[in-house]
Short mmCIF file of N, CA, C and O in Angstrom, two decimals:
data_model
loop_
_atom_site.label_atom_id
_atom_site.label_comp_id
_atom_site.label_asym_id
_atom_site.label_seq_id
_atom_site.Cartn_x
_atom_site.Cartn_y
_atom_site.Cartn_z
N UNK A 1 105.81 130.12 107.78
CA UNK A 1 104.49 129.56 107.84
C UNK A 1 104.52 128.12 107.33
O UNK A 1 105.10 127.83 106.31
N UNK A 2 103.90 127.26 108.07
CA UNK A 2 103.83 125.86 107.65
C UNK A 2 102.51 125.60 106.95
O UNK A 2 101.50 126.24 107.24
N UNK A 3 102.52 124.68 106.06
CA UNK A 3 101.32 124.32 105.33
C UNK A 3 101.34 122.82 105.12
O UNK A 3 102.36 122.16 105.29
N UNK A 4 100.20 122.29 104.75
CA UNK A 4 100.12 120.87 104.46
C UNK A 4 100.68 120.62 103.06
O UNK A 4 100.67 121.50 102.21
N UNK A 5 101.15 119.40 102.85
CA UNK A 5 101.75 119.07 101.56
C UNK A 5 100.91 118.02 100.84
O UNK A 5 100.21 117.22 101.46
N UNK A 6 101.01 118.04 99.52
CA UNK A 6 100.44 116.97 98.71
C UNK A 6 101.47 115.84 98.76
O UNK A 6 102.62 116.04 98.41
N UNK A 7 101.05 114.67 99.20
CA UNK A 7 102.04 113.62 99.36
C UNK A 7 101.62 112.29 98.73
O UNK A 7 102.28 111.29 98.92
N UNK A 8 100.54 112.29 97.98
CA UNK A 8 100.11 111.08 97.29
C UNK A 8 100.05 111.36 95.79
O UNK A 8 99.69 112.46 95.36
N UNK A 9 100.37 110.36 95.00
CA UNK A 9 100.39 110.52 93.56
C UNK A 9 99.00 110.88 93.03
O UNK A 9 98.87 111.70 92.12
N UNK A 10 97.95 110.30 93.59
CA UNK A 10 96.61 110.60 93.11
C UNK A 10 96.22 112.05 93.38
O UNK A 10 95.44 112.63 92.63
N UNK A 11 96.78 112.65 94.43
CA UNK A 11 96.50 114.06 94.71
C UNK A 11 97.11 114.94 93.62
O UNK A 11 96.48 115.89 93.14
N UNK A 12 98.35 114.64 93.23
CA UNK A 12 98.98 115.38 92.15
C UNK A 12 98.21 115.20 90.85
O UNK A 12 97.96 116.16 90.12
N UNK A 13 97.83 113.96 90.55
CA UNK A 13 97.11 113.69 89.30
C UNK A 13 95.78 114.42 89.25
O UNK A 13 95.34 114.87 88.19
N UNK A 14 95.10 114.54 90.39
CA UNK A 14 93.83 115.25 90.44
C UNK A 14 94.04 116.74 90.11
O UNK A 14 93.27 117.33 89.34
N UNK A 15 95.08 117.32 90.67
CA UNK A 15 95.34 118.74 90.41
C UNK A 15 95.75 118.94 88.95
O UNK A 15 95.29 119.88 88.29
N UNK A 16 96.61 118.05 88.43
CA UNK A 16 97.02 118.17 87.02
C UNK A 16 95.82 117.99 86.09
O UNK A 16 95.70 118.68 85.09
N UNK A 17 94.93 117.07 86.43
CA UNK A 17 93.80 116.78 85.55
C UNK A 17 92.67 117.78 85.63
O UNK A 17 92.12 118.20 84.62
N UNK A 18 92.29 118.18 86.84
CA UNK A 18 91.12 119.05 87.03
C UNK A 18 91.47 120.51 87.26
O UNK A 18 90.59 121.36 87.15
N UNK A 19 92.71 120.78 87.63
CA UNK A 19 93.07 122.15 87.98
C UNK A 19 93.39 123.00 86.77
O UNK A 19 93.43 122.53 85.63
N UNK A 20 93.60 124.27 87.02
CA UNK A 20 94.00 125.21 85.98
C UNK A 20 95.49 125.46 86.10
O UNK A 20 96.04 125.47 87.19
N UNK A 21 96.13 125.68 84.95
CA UNK A 21 97.57 125.94 84.95
C UNK A 21 97.84 127.36 84.48
O UNK A 21 97.12 127.90 83.64
N UNK A 22 98.87 127.94 85.06
CA UNK A 22 99.32 129.28 84.73
C UNK A 22 100.81 129.20 84.48
O UNK A 22 101.57 128.88 85.39
N UNK A 23 101.21 129.49 83.25
CA UNK A 23 102.58 129.23 82.81
C UNK A 23 103.37 130.53 82.75
O UNK A 23 102.86 131.57 82.31
N UNK A 24 104.60 130.46 83.20
CA UNK A 24 105.56 131.55 83.12
C UNK A 24 106.91 130.91 82.82
O UNK A 24 107.12 129.75 83.19
N UNK A 25 107.84 131.60 82.18
CA UNK A 25 109.14 130.99 81.91
C UNK A 25 109.92 130.56 83.16
O UNK A 25 110.78 129.69 83.09
N UNK A 26 109.59 131.13 84.32
CA UNK A 26 110.29 130.77 85.55
C UNK A 26 109.67 129.58 86.26
O UNK A 26 110.39 128.79 86.88
N UNK A 27 108.33 129.48 86.23
CA UNK A 27 107.64 128.46 87.02
C UNK A 27 106.24 128.24 86.43
O UNK A 27 105.70 129.11 85.76
N UNK A 28 105.68 127.05 86.70
CA UNK A 28 104.31 126.75 86.30
C UNK A 28 103.49 126.55 87.57
O UNK A 28 103.91 125.85 88.49
N UNK A 29 102.33 127.20 87.62
CA UNK A 29 101.44 127.11 88.78
C UNK A 29 100.18 126.34 88.39
O UNK A 29 99.52 126.68 87.41
N UNK A 30 99.88 125.28 89.14
CA UNK A 30 98.63 124.53 88.98
C UNK A 30 97.79 124.77 90.23
O UNK A 30 98.29 124.66 91.35
N UNK A 31 96.50 125.07 90.03
CA UNK A 31 95.61 125.36 91.15
C UNK A 31 94.31 124.59 90.96
O UNK A 31 93.74 124.59 89.87
N UNK A 32 93.85 123.94 92.02
CA UNK A 32 92.55 123.27 92.03
C UNK A 32 91.92 123.48 93.39
O UNK A 32 92.61 123.48 94.41
N UNK A 33 90.62 123.65 93.40
CA UNK A 33 89.89 123.78 94.66
C UNK A 33 89.77 122.40 95.29
O UNK A 33 89.63 121.40 94.59
N UNK A 34 89.87 122.32 96.62
CA UNK A 34 89.66 121.04 97.30
C UNK A 34 88.55 121.19 98.33
O UNK A 34 88.09 122.28 98.61
N UNK A 35 88.12 120.07 98.89
CA UNK A 35 87.00 120.09 99.82
C UNK A 35 87.44 120.06 101.28
O UNK A 35 86.61 120.07 102.17
N UNK A 36 88.73 120.03 101.53
CA UNK A 36 89.21 119.92 102.90
C UNK A 36 89.16 121.25 103.64
O UNK A 36 89.18 121.26 104.87
N UNK A 37 89.15 122.35 102.92
CA UNK A 37 89.16 123.66 103.57
C UNK A 37 90.55 124.12 103.96
O UNK A 37 90.73 125.18 104.52
N UNK A 38 91.55 123.29 103.66
CA UNK A 38 92.95 123.64 103.97
C UNK A 38 93.75 123.67 102.68
O UNK A 38 93.51 122.89 101.77
N UNK A 39 94.71 124.57 102.62
CA UNK A 39 95.55 124.68 101.45
C UNK A 39 96.68 123.66 101.54
O UNK A 39 97.34 123.55 102.57
N UNK A 40 96.87 122.93 100.45
CA UNK A 40 97.96 121.95 100.38
C UNK A 40 98.87 122.34 99.23
O UNK A 40 98.42 122.81 98.19
N UNK A 41 100.16 122.13 99.43
CA UNK A 41 101.18 122.59 98.49
C UNK A 41 102.00 121.40 97.99
O UNK A 41 102.32 120.49 98.75
N UNK A 42 102.37 121.43 96.71
CA UNK A 42 103.31 120.47 96.14
C UNK A 42 104.36 121.21 95.34
O UNK A 42 104.04 122.11 94.56
N UNK A 43 105.62 120.88 95.56
CA UNK A 43 106.73 121.49 94.83
C UNK A 43 107.44 120.40 94.04
O UNK A 43 107.85 119.40 94.62
N UNK A 44 107.58 120.59 92.74
CA UNK A 44 108.24 119.57 91.93
C UNK A 44 109.33 120.19 91.08
O UNK A 44 109.20 121.32 90.61
N UNK A 45 110.38 119.43 90.89
CA UNK A 45 111.47 119.81 90.00
C UNK A 45 111.96 118.53 89.33
O UNK A 45 112.43 117.62 90.00
N UNK A 46 111.79 118.44 88.02
CA UNK A 46 112.17 117.23 87.30
C UNK A 46 113.65 117.26 86.95
O UNK A 46 114.34 118.25 87.16
N UNK A 47 114.12 116.18 86.36
CA UNK A 47 115.53 116.09 85.99
C UNK A 47 115.89 117.02 84.85
O UNK A 47 117.06 117.25 84.58
N UNK A 48 114.89 117.56 84.17
CA UNK A 48 115.15 118.55 83.13
C UNK A 48 115.76 119.82 83.73
O UNK A 48 116.45 120.56 83.05
N UNK A 49 115.48 120.07 85.00
CA UNK A 49 115.99 121.27 85.68
C UNK A 49 117.49 121.15 85.88
O UNK A 49 118.21 122.13 85.78
N UNK A 50 117.97 119.95 86.18
CA UNK A 50 119.40 119.74 86.39
C UNK A 50 119.63 118.59 87.35
O UNK A 50 118.74 117.77 87.59
N UNK A 51 120.82 118.57 87.92
CA UNK A 51 121.17 117.54 88.88
C UNK A 51 120.49 117.77 90.22
O UNK A 51 119.67 118.67 90.39
N UNK A 52 120.85 116.96 91.19
CA UNK A 52 120.20 117.02 92.50
C UNK A 52 120.40 118.37 93.17
O UNK A 52 119.47 118.89 93.81
N UNK A 53 121.57 118.96 93.02
CA UNK A 53 121.83 120.25 93.65
C UNK A 53 120.93 121.33 93.07
O UNK A 53 120.33 122.12 93.81
N UNK A 54 120.79 121.35 91.74
CA UNK A 54 119.94 122.35 91.10
C UNK A 54 118.47 122.12 91.44
O UNK A 54 117.72 123.08 91.66
N UNK A 55 118.03 120.87 91.49
CA UNK A 55 116.64 120.58 91.82
C UNK A 55 116.32 120.99 93.25
O UNK A 55 115.27 121.57 93.52
N UNK A 56 117.23 120.72 94.18
CA UNK A 56 117.01 121.11 95.57
C UNK A 56 117.00 122.63 95.71
O UNK A 56 116.19 123.19 96.46
N UNK A 57 117.87 123.32 94.99
CA UNK A 57 117.88 124.78 95.03
C UNK A 57 116.57 125.33 94.47
O UNK A 57 116.00 126.27 95.02
N UNK A 58 116.09 124.74 93.38
CA UNK A 58 114.84 125.20 92.78
C UNK A 58 113.69 125.06 93.77
O UNK A 58 112.88 125.98 93.94
N UNK A 59 113.62 123.94 94.46
CA UNK A 59 112.55 123.74 95.45
C UNK A 59 112.70 124.71 96.62
O UNK A 59 111.71 125.25 97.12
N UNK A 60 113.93 124.96 97.04
CA UNK A 60 114.18 125.88 98.15
C UNK A 60 113.76 127.31 97.78
O UNK A 60 113.13 128.01 98.57
N UNK A 61 114.09 127.73 96.56
CA UNK A 61 113.74 129.08 96.10
C UNK A 61 112.22 129.20 95.97
O UNK A 61 111.63 130.21 96.37
N UNK A 62 111.57 128.16 95.43
CA UNK A 62 110.12 128.19 95.30
C UNK A 62 109.44 128.25 96.67
O UNK A 62 108.48 128.98 96.86
N UNK A 63 109.96 127.50 97.62
CA UNK A 63 109.39 127.49 98.98
C UNK A 63 109.51 128.86 99.62
O UNK A 63 108.56 129.37 100.23
N UNK A 64 110.67 129.51 99.46
CA UNK A 64 110.88 130.84 100.05
C UNK A 64 109.95 131.88 99.42
O UNK A 64 109.37 132.70 100.12
N UNK A 65 109.81 131.82 98.10
CA UNK A 65 108.93 132.79 97.42
C UNK A 65 107.47 132.53 97.76
O UNK A 65 106.69 133.47 97.92
N UNK A 66 107.11 131.28 97.91
CA UNK A 66 105.72 130.94 98.21
C UNK A 66 105.32 131.39 99.61
O UNK A 66 104.19 131.83 99.82
N UNK A 67 106.23 131.33 100.56
CA UNK A 67 105.93 131.75 101.93
C UNK A 67 105.58 133.23 102.01
O UNK A 67 104.84 133.64 102.89
N UNK A 68 106.10 134.04 101.09
CA UNK A 68 105.76 135.46 101.07
C UNK A 68 104.32 135.71 100.62
O UNK A 68 103.70 136.67 101.03
N UNK A 69 103.81 134.83 99.75
CA UNK A 69 102.53 135.09 99.12
C UNK A 69 101.38 134.27 99.69
O UNK A 69 100.23 134.68 99.56
N UNK A 70 101.65 133.14 100.29
CA UNK A 70 100.58 132.24 100.71
C UNK A 70 99.91 132.77 101.98
O UNK A 70 100.55 132.93 103.01
N UNK A 71 98.64 133.03 101.88
CA UNK A 71 97.87 133.54 103.02
C UNK A 71 97.44 132.37 103.89
O UNK A 71 97.07 131.32 103.37
N UNK A 72 97.46 132.52 105.21
CA UNK A 72 97.09 131.39 106.06
C UNK A 72 95.62 131.01 105.96
O UNK A 72 95.26 129.88 106.20
N UNK A 73 94.76 131.92 105.57
CA UNK A 73 93.34 131.61 105.49
C UNK A 73 92.82 131.80 104.07
O UNK A 73 91.80 132.43 103.86
N UNK A 74 93.50 131.25 103.09
CA UNK A 74 93.10 131.47 101.70
C UNK A 74 92.07 130.45 101.23
O UNK A 74 91.69 130.45 100.07
N UNK A 75 91.61 129.59 102.11
CA UNK A 75 90.58 128.64 101.71
C UNK A 75 91.17 127.30 101.32
O UNK A 75 92.34 127.03 101.57
N UNK A 76 90.38 126.46 100.71
CA UNK A 76 90.82 125.12 100.37
C UNK A 76 91.29 125.01 98.94
O UNK A 76 90.50 124.82 98.02
N UNK A 77 92.59 125.11 98.74
CA UNK A 77 93.19 124.98 97.42
C UNK A 77 94.30 123.94 97.46
O UNK A 77 94.98 123.78 98.48
N UNK A 78 94.48 123.26 96.35
CA UNK A 78 95.67 122.45 96.12
C UNK A 78 96.51 123.21 95.12
O UNK A 78 96.04 123.54 94.03
N UNK A 79 97.76 123.50 95.49
CA UNK A 79 98.64 124.31 94.65
C UNK A 79 99.90 123.50 94.37
O UNK A 79 100.52 122.96 95.29
N UNK A 80 100.26 123.42 93.09
CA UNK A 80 101.51 122.76 92.70
C UNK A 80 102.36 123.78 91.96
O UNK A 80 101.88 124.46 91.04
N UNK A 81 103.62 123.88 92.35
CA UNK A 81 104.59 124.70 91.63
C UNK A 81 105.58 123.77 90.96
O UNK A 81 106.19 122.92 91.61
N UNK A 82 105.75 123.93 89.65
CA UNK A 82 106.67 123.10 88.89
C UNK A 82 107.83 123.98 88.43
O UNK A 82 107.62 125.01 87.79
N UNK A 83 109.04 123.58 88.76
CA UNK A 83 110.22 124.35 88.40
C UNK A 83 110.50 124.22 86.90
O UNK A 83 110.25 123.19 86.29
N UNK A 84 111.01 125.29 86.32
CA UNK A 84 111.44 125.29 84.93
C UNK A 84 112.96 125.38 84.91
O UNK A 84 113.61 125.44 85.95
N UNK A 85 113.55 125.44 83.74
CA UNK A 85 115.00 125.44 83.61
C UNK A 85 115.69 126.63 84.25
O UNK A 85 116.82 126.52 84.73
N UNK A 86 115.03 127.79 84.29
CA UNK A 86 115.64 128.99 84.85
C UNK A 86 115.51 129.08 86.36
O UNK A 86 116.20 129.88 87.00
N UNK A 87 114.64 128.30 86.95
CA UNK A 87 114.31 128.46 88.37
C UNK A 87 115.52 128.38 89.30
O UNK A 87 115.65 129.20 90.20
N UNK A 88 116.45 127.43 89.14
CA UNK A 88 117.57 127.38 90.09
C UNK A 88 118.50 128.60 90.03
O UNK A 88 119.20 128.90 90.98
N UNK A 89 118.48 129.31 88.91
CA UNK A 89 119.36 130.47 88.76
C UNK A 89 118.73 131.77 89.26
O UNK A 89 119.36 132.82 89.21
N UNK A 90 117.50 131.70 89.76
CA UNK A 90 116.80 132.89 90.23
C UNK A 90 117.00 133.11 91.72
O UNK A 90 117.25 132.17 92.47
N UNK A 91 116.86 134.35 92.14
CA UNK A 91 116.78 134.67 93.56
C UNK A 91 115.32 134.54 93.97
O UNK A 91 114.42 134.64 93.14
N UNK A 92 115.09 134.35 95.25
CA UNK A 92 113.70 134.18 95.71
C UNK A 92 112.90 135.46 95.50
O UNK A 92 111.69 135.40 95.30
N UNK A 93 113.55 136.63 95.51
CA UNK A 93 112.82 137.88 95.29
C UNK A 93 112.32 137.98 93.84
O UNK A 93 111.22 138.48 93.60
N UNK A 94 113.14 137.50 92.89
CA UNK A 94 112.71 137.50 91.49
C UNK A 94 111.53 136.56 91.30
O UNK A 94 110.55 136.89 90.62
N UNK A 95 111.62 135.38 91.89
CA UNK A 95 110.54 134.42 91.76
C UNK A 95 109.30 134.89 92.52
O UNK A 95 108.17 134.60 92.12
N UNK A 96 109.49 135.66 93.57
CA UNK A 96 108.37 136.19 94.33
C UNK A 96 107.53 137.14 93.47
O UNK A 96 106.29 137.12 93.52
N UNK A 97 108.17 137.97 92.67
CA UNK A 97 107.45 138.86 91.76
C UNK A 97 106.65 138.06 90.74
O UNK A 97 105.49 138.38 90.44
N UNK A 98 107.24 137.01 90.23
CA UNK A 98 106.56 136.14 89.28
C UNK A 98 105.35 135.48 89.93
O UNK A 98 104.26 135.43 89.34
N UNK A 99 105.51 134.97 91.16
CA UNK A 99 104.40 134.33 91.84
C UNK A 99 103.28 135.32 92.14
O UNK A 99 102.11 134.95 92.11
N UNK A 100 103.64 136.55 92.42
CA UNK A 100 102.61 137.57 92.63
C UNK A 100 101.73 137.74 91.41
O UNK A 100 100.50 137.84 91.50
N UNK A 101 102.35 137.76 90.23
CA UNK A 101 101.59 137.88 88.98
C UNK A 101 100.73 136.65 88.75
O UNK A 101 99.57 136.76 88.35
N UNK A 102 101.29 135.47 89.00
CA UNK A 102 100.54 134.23 88.77
C UNK A 102 99.39 134.10 89.77
O UNK A 102 98.31 133.63 89.41
N UNK A 103 99.61 134.49 91.02
CA UNK A 103 98.53 134.45 92.01
C UNK A 103 97.40 135.39 91.60
O UNK A 103 96.22 135.07 91.78
N UNK A 104 97.75 136.56 91.06
CA UNK A 104 96.72 137.50 90.61
C UNK A 104 95.92 136.91 89.45
O UNK A 104 94.69 137.04 89.40
N UNK A 105 96.61 136.26 88.51
CA UNK A 105 95.92 135.62 87.39
C UNK A 105 94.98 134.52 87.87
O UNK A 105 93.87 134.37 87.36
N UNK A 106 95.44 133.75 88.85
CA UNK A 106 94.66 132.62 89.35
C UNK A 106 93.53 133.07 90.27
O UNK A 106 92.64 132.28 90.59
N UNK A 107 93.57 134.30 90.74
CA UNK A 107 92.54 134.79 91.65
C UNK A 107 92.73 134.31 93.07
O UNK A 107 91.80 134.29 93.86
N UNK A 108 93.95 133.93 93.43
CA UNK A 108 94.24 133.48 94.79
C UNK A 108 94.51 134.69 95.68
O UNK A 108 95.09 135.68 95.24
N UNK A 109 94.12 134.63 96.95
CA UNK A 109 94.45 135.72 97.87
C UNK A 109 95.96 135.78 98.09
O UNK A 109 96.61 134.76 98.27
N UNK A 110 96.49 136.99 98.06
CA UNK A 110 97.93 137.19 98.11
C UNK A 110 98.27 137.99 99.37
O UNK A 110 97.84 139.12 99.53
N UNK A 111 99.06 137.39 100.26
CA UNK A 111 99.43 138.05 101.50
C UNK A 111 100.33 139.25 101.23
O UNK A 111 100.25 140.26 101.92
N UNK A 112 101.20 139.20 100.22
CA UNK A 112 102.09 140.31 99.91
C UNK A 112 101.31 141.51 99.43
O UNK A 112 101.65 142.65 99.72
N UNK A 113 100.21 141.30 98.68
CA UNK A 113 99.38 142.41 98.22
C UNK A 113 98.61 143.03 99.37
O UNK A 113 98.37 144.23 99.39
N UNK A 114 98.19 142.20 100.32
CA UNK A 114 97.45 142.71 101.47
C UNK A 114 98.32 143.58 102.36
O UNK A 114 97.83 144.50 103.00
N UNK A 115 99.63 143.29 102.41
CA UNK A 115 100.54 144.04 103.27
C UNK A 115 100.81 145.44 102.71
O UNK A 115 101.16 146.35 103.44
N UNK A 116 100.68 145.61 101.39
CA UNK A 116 100.98 146.92 100.79
C UNK A 116 99.88 147.91 101.00
O UNK A 116 98.78 147.69 101.24
#
């Protein structure tokens, strides 16, 4: 499933400033409602995560886990996933379970829960 991305610095700053955060040792989820009616996604991995290979793996794992949970008609949300130190060492299935818990906390519609 394809989705729109957050690609401007002010968009990230708006979500960080106005959105709610949900913290887990594997990943941090930031969520803010937007007015576009479309869900936009941002994936970040800082240098604290590791070198370029580890950062790219962290983003790849987060993208794979997010595709399992993101519903195509979940409304207008801006979602940012921030990688933590453990993220590159996880499998996408492990991170998927974590995202399921975080989505439930945030009150976001979860496609994986609907399938069960």
